[in-house]
Amino acid sequence: MIAVEDLRKRYGKTQAVDGLSFTVEPGRVVGFLGPNGAGKTTTLRILLGLVHANSGQATILGKRYSQLERPFCQVGAVLEASGFHPGRKARNHLRVLARAGHAPAKRVDEVLATVGLEGAAKKRVGGYSLGMRQRLALASALLGDPGVLILDEPANGLDPEGIRWLRDFLRSLAAEGRAVLISSHVLSEVEQTVDEVVIINKGKLVAHGSVEELKRGKDGRVRVASPQAKALEEKLAKAGFVVTEDGEALLVAGATSAQVGEIAASSSLVLHELTPLATQLEDVFLDLTSEEKT
Amino acid sequence: MIAALSSEWLKLRTTRTLFWLLVALSALMTLIVVAGVIGSQKHSITSAKDQLDLLGIGSLGIFIALIMGLIVSTGEFRHGTITPTLLATPSRTSIVIAKALAGMFFAVALVGLAEGLVALELAIALPAKGVDFAIQGGPAAGFIGRILIAAALWGALGSGIGIVIRNQIGAVVASFAWLFIAEGLIIAILHSNAINSNAGRFFPFQATGAILTNGSRNSADILSAGGGMAALGGWMALFTIAAVVLLSRRDVS
């Protein structure tokens, strides 16, 4: 649905995007992560036809954005919480876009209600808070009822309630079969929202996979305690996991709690403790991007 | 294209810019008409030709038309609305053409209203001074028609300049610096003995003068009204093409 293939973009001496490739499938929420200056926004802008790539392909639904039949109704985008005329009322901002993008006029009030701005629809955007602007940007993206959403830092400026709303909202969009590509630096929020992540650094792909895969691949461990520790250690080792002792418990590397629990159950071994040693996405992210830096 | 044009139309109607431009233009027109009538000797404003010259005060609205054209385009870059505009209308050529047409339409509307106001004020002020209102429909219609054509061209030219320069203040300053300083300076140089050329008559301000005076100045230094329209239309086309080329090549980030 979204395909980036060997994408390259150079600004003067800076290689902003350097041979980047990844895909986003329908019904998936994909986090697009990277430190500041990693090339996230440039990549998203190339996808949306706002920035010209030096080489490579960036397509949505198999075509470049500008070649889509009705791009505004096929792809919704939030790129920044600006992009509003401060003297224009929110409802009129959406009417302008709906008219240009061939979206039905009735969608204006629908999306205002969806993002909770119906009460402020007739206020000029200049009087909006950052959170309200972010909601209005989301409303703009949803105007055409698109199957693909590309969101650059959509949680910026939202209060905790708004962030929770956004998280649930993005999940509901993905459940409807839409593809969502969301860039963010609020990693803890992305972790709770996305199915998979694409991590880039210095314009290059560093990692792409599900959050669980990345955590497990990097430092996923499970702490398990059993009165039959020796037998359990043998079974786990036989299953290919690396097991080390941790006091009276065992540390199993590269395994999930479910895998360890199933192995214990299949051998009728009693467990006193089964604790996944959670690795935060932030840790994975920092590890991957700092490795790349060195 | 129609969707983009319709959107441009709505953009201008949904901010207060147009309203304040109209207020400024109306105030300016009223001030000049009142000063012009009060400050003139009766005999100098009695003939139809003299009164037609007074009607020409409305042509000052052409400068407002230029400003409006500049705002149509530079406003997008100033407020960052160029990004959602391009997302809704990815064809950059369509955007430039829609803005040029919007600049034209609004310029004609503004200057048309200004001319109507001037005519109304003259119809009141002249009899109040004891002078009969002598403007005839035919010549007035032709004169106002030429003013509106010039306004339309300046509105579109402004929108093209706005996309080329992008910075709102920079575009306004550059445009008026050309009109009031650079154009005259270059013409003076062209007229100098060393060069002795009257190529300056093709310049925008001179071409506008030709449209408004209908080539009545008996001089090789000024074009006919049609020539003026062609020359000003040429500048408009040049800046529209430049706007298409530049907007298509530029990254919007």
PDB file of N, CA, C and O in Angstrom, chain B residues 65-66 87 89 104 115 153 159 173 195 199 207 215 235 242:
ATOM      1  N   ALA B  65      -5.201  46.003  -6.881  1.00  0.00           N
ATOM      2  CA  ALA B  65      -5.322  44.728  -7.612  1.00  0.00           C
ATOM      3  C   ALA B  65      -3.999  43.976  -7.579  1.00  0.00           C
ATOM      4  O   ALA B  65      -3.961  42.757  -7.374  1.00  0.00           O
ATOM      5  N   LEU B  66      -2.909  44.720  -7.756  1.00  0.00           N
ATOM      6  CA  LEU B  66      -1.581  44.095  -7.694  1.00  0.00           C
ATOM      7  C   LEU B  66      -1.354  43.503  -6.295  1.00  0.00           C
ATOM      8  O   LEU B  66      -0.920  42.352  -6.170  1.00  0.00           O
ATOM      9  N   LEU B  87      -1.494  19.284  -1.261  1.00  0.00           N
ATOM     10  CA  LEU B  87      -2.025  17.945  -0.991  1.00  0.00           C
ATOM     11  C   LEU B  87      -3.402  17.788  -1.640  1.00  0.00           C
ATOM     12  O   LEU B  87      -3.739  16.721  -2.154  1.00  0.00           O
ATOM     13  N   THR B  89      -4.489  19.656  -4.228  1.00  0.00           N
ATOM     14  CA  THR B  89      -4.324  19.837  -5.687  1.00  0.00           C
ATOM     15  C   THR B  89      -2.862  19.613  -6.039  1.00  0.00           C
ATOM     16  O   THR B  89      -2.072  20.555  -6.070  1.00  0.00           O
ATOM     17  N   MET B 104      -7.279  37.639 -11.064  1.00  0.00           N
ATOM     18  CA  MET B 104      -8.001  38.416 -12.086  1.00  0.00           C
ATOM     19  C   MET B 104      -9.410  38.763 -11.627  1.00  0.00           C
ATOM     20  O   MET B 104      -9.820  39.928 -11.647  1.00  0.00           O
ATOM     21  N   GLU B 115     -14.651  51.777  -9.031  1.00  0.00           N
ATOM     22  CA  GLU B 115     -15.116  52.657 -10.114  1.00  0.00           C
ATOM     23  C   GLU B 115     -16.570  53.049  -9.898  1.00  0.00           C
ATOM     24  O   GLU B 115     -16.965  54.200 -10.133  1.00  0.00           O
ATOM     25  N   LEU B 153      -5.275  42.086 -15.475  1.00  0.00           N
ATOM     26  CA  LEU B 153      -3.898  41.685 -15.811  1.00  0.00           C
ATOM     27  C   LEU B 153      -2.965  41.883 -14.614  1.00  0.00           C
ATOM     28  O   LEU B 153      -2.100  41.056 -14.345  1.00  0.00           O
ATOM     29  N   SER B 159      -0.236  37.631  -8.763  1.00  0.00           N
ATOM     30  CA  SER B 159      -0.224  36.253  -8.249  1.00  0.00           C
ATOM     31  C   SER B 159       1.002  35.506  -8.771  1.00  0.00           C
ATOM     32  O   SER B 159       1.591  34.700  -8.051  1.00  0.00           O
ATOM     33  N   VAL B 173       7.321  44.980  -1.739  1.00  0.00           N
ATOM     34  CA  VAL B 173       8.385  45.992  -1.862  1.00  0.00           C
ATOM     35  C   VAL B 173       9.015  45.932  -3.259  1.00  0.00           C
ATOM     36  O   VAL B 173       9.194  46.966  -3.913  1.00  0.00           O
ATOM     37  N   ILE B 195      22.046  55.170 -25.713  1.00  0.00           N
ATOM     38  CA  ILE B 195      21.247  54.009 -26.112  1.00  0.00           C
ATOM     39  C   ILE B 195      20.104  54.414 -27.044  1.00  0.00           C
ATOM     40  O   ILE B 195      19.871  53.798 -28.082  1.00  0.00           O
ATOM     41  N   ALA B 199      12.287  51.188 -25.830  1.00  0.00           N
ATOM     42  CA  ALA B 199      11.817  49.860 -25.411  1.00  0.00           C
ATOM     43  C   ALA B 199      11.052  49.931 -24.092  1.00  0.00           C
ATOM     44  O   ALA B 199      10.270  49.033 -23.782  1.00  0.00           O
ATOM     45  N   ALA B 207       2.953  50.253 -20.074  1.00  0.00           N
ATOM     46  CA  ALA B 207       1.906  49.541 -20.814  1.00  0.00           C
ATOM     47  C   ALA B 207       0.540  49.838 -20.192  1.00  0.00           C
ATOM     48  O   ALA B 207      -0.458  50.012 -20.905  1.00  0.00           O
ATOM     49  N   GLY B 215      -3.757  55.369 -25.891  1.00  0.00           N
ATOM     50  CA  GLY B 215      -2.797  55.821 -26.886  1.00  0.00           C
ATOM     51  C   GLY B 215      -3.029  57.241 -27.346  1.00  0.00           C
ATOM     52  O   GLY B 215      -2.604  57.643 -28.411  1.00  0.00           O
ATOM     53  N   TRP B 235       3.760  40.361 -19.881  1.00  0.00           N
ATOM     54  CA  TRP B 235       4.400  40.293 -18.550  1.00  0.00           C
ATOM     55  C   TRP B 235       3.665  39.296 -17.657  1.00  0.00           C
ATOM     56  O   TRP B 235       4.285  38.531 -16.923  1.00  0.00           O
ATOM     57  N   ALA B 242       6.856  31.542 -15.332  1.00  0.00           N
ATOM     58  CA  ALA B 242       7.949  31.433 -14.346  1.00  0.00           C
ATOM     59  C   ALA B 242       7.436  30.808 -13.051  1.00  0.00           C
ATOM     60  O   ALA B 242       8.110  29.983 -12.426  1.00  0.00           O
TER      61      ALA B 242
END
